mmCIF file of C-alpha atoms and ligand atoms in Angstrom:
data_model
loop_
_atom_site.group_PDB
_atom_site.id
_atom_site.type_symbol
_atom_site.label_atom_id
_atom_site.label_comp_id
_atom_site.label_asym_id
_atom_site.label_seq_id
_atom_site.Cartn_x
_atom_site.Cartn_y
_atom_site.Cartn_z
ATOM 1 C CA MET A 20 146.967 -116.851 111.694
ATOM 2 C CA LYS A 21 149.931 -116.278 114.011
ATOM 3 C CA LYS A 22 151.347 -112.768 114.389
ATOM 4 C CA LEU A 23 154.791 -112.344 112.862
ATOM 5 C CA ARG A 24 155.744 -109.540 115.238
ATOM 6 C CA LYS A 25 155.092 -109.190 118.984
ATOM 7 C CA PRO A 26 152.042 -106.931 119.248
ATOM 8 C CA LEU A 27 152.368 -103.565 120.987
ATOM 9 C CA VAL A 28 149.444 -101.619 122.421
ATOM 10 C CA VAL A 29 150.049 -98.027 123.505
ATOM 11 C CA ALA A 30 147.828 -95.986 125.834
ATOM 12 C CA ASN A 31 148.047 -92.346 124.778
ATOM 13 C CA TRP A 32 146.458 -90.488 127.676
ATOM 14 C CA LYS A 33 146.890 -87.128 125.909
ATOM 15 C CA MET A 34 146.079 -84.230 128.302
ATOM 16 C CA ASN A 35 143.852 -86.283 130.596
ATOM 17 C CA ILE A 36 144.027 -87.672 134.155
ATOM 18 C CA LEU A 37 145.457 -85.784 137.138
ATOM 19 C CA PRO A 38 148.936 -86.767 138.322
ATOM 20 C CA SER A 39 147.428 -87.836 141.655
ATOM 21 C CA LYS A 40 145.216 -90.388 139.852
ATOM 22 C CA ALA A 41 147.784 -91.654 137.339
ATOM 23 C CA CYS A 42 149.404 -94.452 139.367
ATOM 24 C CA GLN A 43 146.054 -95.947 140.269
ATOM 25 C CA LEU A 44 144.931 -96.069 136.634
ATOM 26 C CA ALA A 45 148.307 -97.492 135.562
ATOM 27 C CA GLU A 46 148.082 -100.208 138.262
ATOM 28 C CA GLU A 47 144.584 -101.130 137.117
ATOM 29 C CA ILE A 48 145.725 -101.321 133.503
ATOM 30 C CA LYS A 49 148.740 -103.397 134.555
ATOM 31 C CA ASN A 50 146.579 -105.855 136.519
ATOM 32 C CA ARG A 51 144.198 -106.313 133.608
ATOM 33 C CA THR A 52 146.792 -106.648 130.862
ATOM 34 C CA ASN A 53 149.721 -108.496 132.464
ATOM 35 C CA ASN A 54 148.794 -111.857 130.972
ATOM 36 C CA THR A 55 148.275 -110.755 127.390
ATOM 37 C CA GLY A 56 151.739 -111.773 126.154
ATOM 38 C CA ILE A 57 152.027 -108.482 124.251
ATOM 39 C CA ASP A 58 153.985 -105.288 124.916
ATOM 40 C CA ILE A 59 152.120 -102.445 126.622
ATOM 41 C CA VAL A 60 153.218 -98.804 126.753
ATOM 42 C CA ILE A 61 151.494 -96.115 128.816
ATOM 43 C CA ALA A 62 152.170 -92.559 127.622
ATOM 44 C CA PRO A 63 150.874 -90.058 130.210
ATOM 45 C CA PRO A 64 151.511 -86.280 130.222
ATOM 46 C CA TYR A 65 155.065 -85.215 131.193
ATOM 47 C CA THR A 66 153.945 -84.218 134.698
ATOM 48 C CA HIS A 67 153.084 -87.825 135.535
ATOM 49 C CA LEU A 68 156.263 -89.540 134.363
ATOM 50 C CA ALA A 69 158.359 -89.136 137.516
ATOM 51 C CA LEU A 70 155.469 -90.353 139.667
ATOM 52 C CA MET A 71 154.981 -93.408 137.483
ATOM 53 C CA SER A 72 158.573 -94.393 136.791
ATOM 54 C CA HIS A 73 158.693 -96.872 139.700
ATOM 55 C CA LEU A 74 155.682 -98.702 138.247
ATOM 56 C CA SER A 75 157.070 -99.438 134.805
ATOM 57 C CA SER A 76 158.343 -102.993 134.648
ATOM 58 C CA ALA A 77 158.076 -106.089 132.546
ATOM 59 C CA ASP A 78 154.302 -105.484 132.540
ATOM 60 C CA PHE A 79 154.423 -102.112 130.836
ATOM 61 C CA SER A 80 156.861 -99.498 129.602
ATOM 62 C CA LEU A 81 156.546 -95.757 130.064
ATOM 63 C CA GLY A 82 156.173 -93.510 127.060
ATOM 64 C CA ALA A 83 156.226 -89.734 126.599
ATOM 65 C CA GLN A 84 153.996 -87.824 124.191
ATOM 66 C CA ASN A 85 156.701 -85.609 122.703
ATOM 67 C CA VAL A 86 160.318 -84.490 123.159
ATOM 68 C CA HIS A 87 162.363 -81.449 122.134
ATOM 69 C CA SER A 88 164.646 -81.621 119.111
ATOM 70 C CA GLU A 89 167.687 -80.193 120.927
ATOM 71 C CA VAL A 90 169.791 -82.101 123.426
ATOM 72 C CA SER A 91 169.771 -79.383 126.145
ATOM 73 C CA GLY A 92 169.901 -75.627 126.600
ATOM 74 C CA ALA A 93 167.748 -72.515 126.762
ATOM 75 C CA PHE A 94 164.412 -73.959 125.623
ATOM 76 C CA THR A 95 161.910 -72.841 128.224
ATOM 77 C CA GLY A 96 159.101 -75.289 128.756
ATOM 78 C CA SER A 97 160.736 -78.148 126.881
ATOM 79 C CA ILE A 98 161.863 -81.668 127.789
ATOM 80 C CA SER A 99 164.935 -83.505 126.458
ATOM 81 C CA VAL A 100 165.655 -87.113 125.507
ATOM 82 C CA ASP A 101 168.062 -87.465 128.450
ATOM 83 C CA MET A 102 165.446 -86.225 130.918
ATOM 84 C CA LEU A 103 163.008 -88.857 129.700
ATOM 85 C CA LYS A 104 165.640 -91.578 129.826
ATOM 86 C CA ASP A 105 166.524 -90.563 133.381
ATOM 87 C CA LEU A 106 162.932 -91.367 134.363
ATOM 88 C CA GLN A 107 163.015 -94.855 132.770
ATOM 89 C CA VAL A 108 160.936 -93.678 129.814
ATOM 90 C CA GLN A 109 161.489 -96.110 126.941
ATOM 91 C CA TYR A 110 159.260 -94.759 124.170
ATOM 92 C CA VAL A 111 158.254 -91.376 122.807
ATOM 93 C CA ILE A 112 155.385 -90.551 120.462
ATOM 94 C CA LEU A 113 156.583 -88.310 117.607
ATOM 95 C CA GLY A 114 154.651 -86.498 114.923
ATOM 96 C CA HIS A 115 151.198 -87.014 116.380
ATOM 97 C CA SER A 116 148.687 -85.156 114.206
ATOM 98 C CA GLU A 117 147.506 -83.128 117.191
ATOM 99 C CA ARG A 118 151.063 -81.798 117.557
ATOM 100 C CA ARG A 119 151.523 -81.288 113.814
ATOM 101 C CA GLU A 120 148.263 -79.288 113.794
ATOM 102 C CA SER A 121 149.109 -77.122 116.795
ATOM 103 C CA ASN A 122 152.641 -76.368 115.564
ATOM 104 C CA ILE A 123 153.152 -75.795 111.864
ATOM 105 C CA ASN A 124 156.914 -76.261 112.320
ATOM 106 C CA GLU A 125 156.571 -79.710 113.883
ATOM 107 C CA ASN A 126 157.259 -81.466 110.560
ATOM 108 C CA ILE A 127 160.559 -79.624 110.184
ATOM 109 C CA PHE A 128 161.870 -80.785 113.556
ATOM 110 C CA LEU A 129 160.866 -84.424 113.266
ATOM 111 C CA GLU A 130 164.012 -85.508 111.472
ATOM 112 C CA LYS A 131 166.183 -84.077 114.227
ATOM 113 C CA LYS A 132 163.965 -85.477 116.968
ATOM 114 C CA ILE A 133 164.202 -88.941 115.428
ATOM 115 C CA ASP A 134 167.982 -88.671 115.207
ATOM 116 C CA ASN A 135 168.284 -87.562 118.855
ATOM 117 C CA CYS A 136 165.988 -90.285 120.113
ATOM 118 C CA LEU A 137 167.780 -93.038 118.236
ATOM 119 C CA ARG A 138 171.177 -91.810 119.431
ATOM 120 C CA GLY A 139 169.839 -91.606 122.999
ATOM 121 C CA LYS A 140 168.329 -95.112 122.764
ATOM 122 C CA LEU A 141 164.805 -93.813 123.211
ATOM 123 C CA ASN A 142 162.385 -95.853 121.084
ATOM 124 C CA ILE A 143 160.097 -93.858 118.826
ATOM 125 C CA ILE A 144 156.457 -94.285 117.898
ATOM 126 C CA TYR A 145 156.266 -92.238 114.705
ATOM 127 C CA CYS A 146 152.735 -91.139 113.758
ATOM 128 C CA CYS A 147 151.562 -90.564 110.215
ATOM 129 C CA GLY A 148 148.174 -90.325 108.573
ATOM 130 C CA GLU A 149 146.050 -88.354 106.157
ATOM 131 C CA SER A 150 143.220 -85.853 106.581
ATOM 132 C CA LEU A 151 139.697 -86.456 105.296
ATOM 133 C CA GLU A 152 140.314 -84.188 102.279
ATOM 134 C CA VAL A 153 143.355 -86.205 101.270
ATOM 135 C CA ARG A 154 141.433 -89.465 101.584
ATOM 136 C CA GLN A 155 138.545 -88.066 99.554
ATOM 137 C CA ARG A 156 141.029 -87.304 96.782
ATOM 138 C CA ASN A 157 142.310 -90.938 97.045
ATOM 139 C CA GLU A 158 145.788 -89.653 97.790
ATOM 140 C CA GLU A 159 146.260 -91.279 101.204
ATOM 141 C CA LYS A 160 149.088 -93.610 100.158
ATOM 142 C CA GLU A 161 151.144 -90.840 98.557
ATOM 143 C CA PHE A 162 150.510 -88.570 101.548
ATOM 144 C CA VAL A 163 151.649 -91.095 104.154
ATOM 145 C CA ILE A 164 154.729 -92.031 102.146
ATOM 146 C CA SER A 165 155.640 -88.363 101.730
ATOM 147 C CA GLN A 166 155.471 -87.935 105.522
ATOM 148 C CA LEU A 167 157.832 -90.895 105.968
ATOM 149 C CA GLU A 168 160.171 -89.563 103.286
ATOM 150 C CA ASP A 169 160.298 -86.137 104.926
ATOM 151 C CA SER A 170 161.088 -87.534 108.358
ATOM 152 C CA PHE A 171 163.408 -90.437 107.561
ATOM 153 C CA SER A 172 165.244 -89.235 104.452
ATOM 154 C CA LYS A 173 168.599 -88.819 106.237
ATOM 155 C CA LEU A 174 168.380 -92.018 108.261
ATOM 156 C CA LYS A 175 171.100 -94.493 107.300
ATOM 157 C CA VAL A 176 170.192 -97.502 109.406
ATOM 158 C CA TRP A 177 166.628 -98.503 110.264
ATOM 159 C CA SER A 178 166.399 -100.229 113.623
ATOM 160 C CA PRO A 179 163.122 -102.164 113.886
ATOM 161 C CA GLN A 180 163.642 -102.569 117.650
ATOM 162 C CA GLN A 181 163.733 -98.792 118.046
ATOM 163 C CA ILE A 182 161.254 -97.573 115.445
ATOM 164 C CA VAL A 183 157.515 -98.207 115.610
ATOM 165 C CA ILE A 184 155.197 -96.642 113.043
ATOM 166 C CA ALA A 185 151.636 -95.680 113.954
ATOM 167 C CA TYR A 186 149.212 -95.114 111.100
ATOM 168 C CA GLU A 187 146.540 -92.739 112.377
ATOM 169 C CA PRO A 188 144.158 -91.316 109.771
ATOM 170 C CA ILE A 189 143.259 -87.878 111.145
ATOM 171 C CA TRP A 190 139.602 -88.312 110.229
ATOM 172 C CA ALA A 191 139.421 -91.296 112.603
ATOM 173 C CA ILE A 192 141.087 -89.733 115.660
ATOM 174 C CA GLY A 193 138.635 -89.019 118.462
ATOM 175 C CA THR A 194 135.754 -88.939 115.994
ATOM 176 C CA GLY A 195 134.303 -92.395 116.555
ATOM 177 C CA LEU A 196 134.976 -93.138 112.870
ATOM 178 C CA THR A 197 137.462 -95.963 112.379
ATOM 179 C CA ALA A 198 139.267 -96.975 109.238
ATOM 180 C CA SER A 199 137.942 -100.394 108.277
ATOM 181 C CA ALA A 200 140.354 -103.232 108.931
ATOM 182 C CA GLU A 201 140.875 -103.513 105.149
ATOM 183 C CA GLN A 202 141.533 -99.773 104.722
ATOM 184 C CA ALA A 203 144.088 -99.839 107.536
ATOM 185 C CA ASP A 204 145.787 -103.019 106.320
ATOM 186 C CA VAL A 205 146.257 -101.543 102.830
ATOM 187 C CA ILE A 206 148.112 -98.530 104.204
ATOM 188 C CA HIS A 207 150.110 -100.669 106.642
ATOM 189 C CA LEU A 208 151.283 -102.837 103.756
ATOM 190 C CA CYS A 209 152.173 -99.746 101.772
ATOM 191 C CA ILE A 210 154.271 -98.460 104.728
ATOM 192 C CA ARG A 211 155.937 -101.868 105.070
ATOM 193 C CA ASN A 212 156.774 -101.906 101.361
ATOM 194 C CA TRP A 213 158.287 -98.440 101.643
ATOM 195 C CA ILE A 214 160.503 -99.585 104.548
ATOM 196 C CA ALA A 215 161.557 -102.619 102.463
ATOM 197 C CA ASP A 216 162.449 -100.407 99.492
ATOM 198 C CA GLN A 217 164.489 -97.990 101.585
ATOM 199 C CA PHE A 218 166.013 -100.198 104.271
ATOM 200 C CA GLY A 219 165.615 -103.808 103.189
ATOM 201 C CA ASP A 220 163.200 -106.677 103.634
ATOM 202 C CA GLN A 221 164.364 -107.668 107.075
ATOM 203 C CA SER A 222 163.789 -104.171 108.495
ATOM 204 C CA ALA A 223 160.325 -104.127 106.942
ATOM 205 C CA HIS A 224 159.492 -107.588 108.192
ATOM 206 C CA GLN A 225 160.487 -106.793 111.786
ATOM 207 C CA THR A 226 158.964 -103.311 112.137
ATOM 208 C CA ARG A 227 155.779 -103.007 114.149
ATOM 209 C CA ILE A 228 153.113 -100.898 112.478
ATOM 210 C CA LEU A 229 150.289 -99.843 114.806
ATOM 211 C CA TYR A 230 146.849 -98.573 113.913
ATOM 212 C CA GLY A 231 145.328 -95.612 115.796
ATOM 213 C CA GLY A 232 142.044 -93.746 115.436
ATOM 214 C CA SER A 233 138.979 -94.601 117.541
ATOM 215 C CA VAL A 234 140.181 -98.090 118.440
ATOM 216 C CA LYS A 235 137.661 -99.556 120.874
ATOM 217 C CA SER A 236 136.569 -102.913 122.248
ATOM 218 C CA SER A 237 134.059 -103.321 119.427
ATOM 219 C CA ASN A 238 136.524 -102.993 116.530
ATOM 220 C CA ALA A 239 139.815 -104.175 118.058
ATOM 221 C CA HIS A 240 139.402 -107.860 117.177
ATOM 222 C CA GLU A 241 138.776 -107.290 113.506
ATOM 223 C CA LEU A 242 141.677 -104.850 113.197
ATOM 224 C CA ALA A 243 143.970 -107.198 115.160
ATOM 225 C CA SER A 244 143.252 -110.051 112.776
ATOM 226 C CA LYS A 245 144.900 -108.240 109.850
ATOM 227 C CA GLU A 246 148.352 -109.434 108.865
ATOM 228 C CA ASN A 247 150.001 -106.012 108.829
ATOM 229 C CA ILE A 248 148.409 -104.583 111.966
ATOM 230 C CA ASP A 249 150.869 -105.221 114.802
ATOM 231 C CA GLY A 250 149.211 -103.253 117.573
ATOM 232 C CA PHE A 251 147.284 -100.108 118.449
ATOM 233 C CA LEU A 252 147.810 -96.524 119.542
ATOM 234 C CA VAL A 253 144.775 -95.911 121.715
ATOM 235 C CA GLY A 254 143.571 -92.479 122.846
ATOM 236 C CA GLY A 255 140.115 -92.128 124.392
ATOM 237 C CA ALA A 256 139.609 -95.822 125.143
ATOM 238 C CA SER A 257 142.896 -96.028 127.064
ATOM 239 C CA LEU A 258 141.329 -94.011 129.893
ATOM 240 C CA ASN A 259 138.792 -96.767 130.512
ATOM 241 C CA VAL A 260 140.357 -99.881 132.038
ATOM 242 C CA GLU A 261 137.578 -102.182 130.853
ATOM 243 C CA GLU A 262 137.824 -100.972 127.245
ATOM 244 C CA PHE A 263 141.609 -100.921 127.194
ATOM 245 C CA SER A 264 141.858 -104.424 128.581
ATOM 246 C CA VAL A 265 139.557 -105.834 125.859
ATOM 247 C CA ILE A 266 141.647 -104.004 123.226
ATOM 248 C CA ALA A 267 144.909 -105.386 124.659
ATOM 249 C CA HIS A 268 143.464 -108.907 124.710
ATOM 250 C CA ALA A 269 142.357 -108.660 121.072
ATOM 251 C CA PHE A 270 145.638 -110.226 119.994
ATOM 252 C CA ASN A 271 145.315 -113.172 122.412
ATOM 253 C CA HIS A 272 144.091 -115.780 119.995
ATOM 254 C CA ILE A 273 146.564 -114.850 117.266
ATOM 255 C CA ILE A 274 149.929 -114.703 119.060
HETATM 256 P P1 PGA B 321 141.595 -91.964 119.737
HETATM 257 O O1 PGA B 321 143.047 -91.313 119.657
HETATM 258 O O2 PGA B 321 141.785 -93.432 120.070
HETATM 259 O O3 PGA B 321 140.903 -91.219 120.828
HETATM 260 O O4 PGA B 321 140.960 -91.784 118.391
HETATM 261 C C1 PGA B 321 144.121 -92.001 119.066
HETATM 262 C C2 PGA B 321 145.344 -91.132 119.071
HETATM 263 O O5 PGA B 321 145.212 -89.937 118.808
HETATM 264 O O6 PGA B 321 146.456 -91.598 119.326
#
């Protein structure tokens, strides 16, 4: 079955890799993924972005792992949308569960961050996903939809070119446990239906919904074959060129 949307695979390096090693790893990833016909984003720590900005090209885009909710000002230790844009950064990951866990106020600021990013023409990769307790109560659909409602309630126009959703069940992140392809596809469809209800069928049809949570070479093909899975947000396996290249090529036979 052909993919309806151009697949996107994102390398989320988290707090790994020294700046001095970042360009080499990015070059290796670029050389191994430049013929996949899909979009690739590499999201290193902030400290690496300036060093890597000359490398981003048609082969991959640069992403950041977070951004501040204010445009500028006295916010020690923070980074703005304009600063990222000035370094050719095209995507930013928002609402990652690791950030929501380390900062209880993260949820509150997401709406403003989304607004700033969209105004500043910085594409967003919005993360959502339930904990193990929520899944055990069979409330994962309601939970994910409530996250979307909280973050996008004031949005008037949904731009599928600028908004990517990443479904990342918390119980699958860095644990080696992966949602089965069926489990992921069910939630992806539910997210797509929510977008259709709120913003229309065309927005829903064009929006890329990524899966994240222990994606690796051994499960990427099965996940990629699902109709509503349009790409991956890859943590641990994105630090290994071999693994990441197999994951990026998982969409080869279906695009
Ligand atoms: P993981 O991380 O692939 O190491 O599970 C995914 C993520 O947190 O984005």
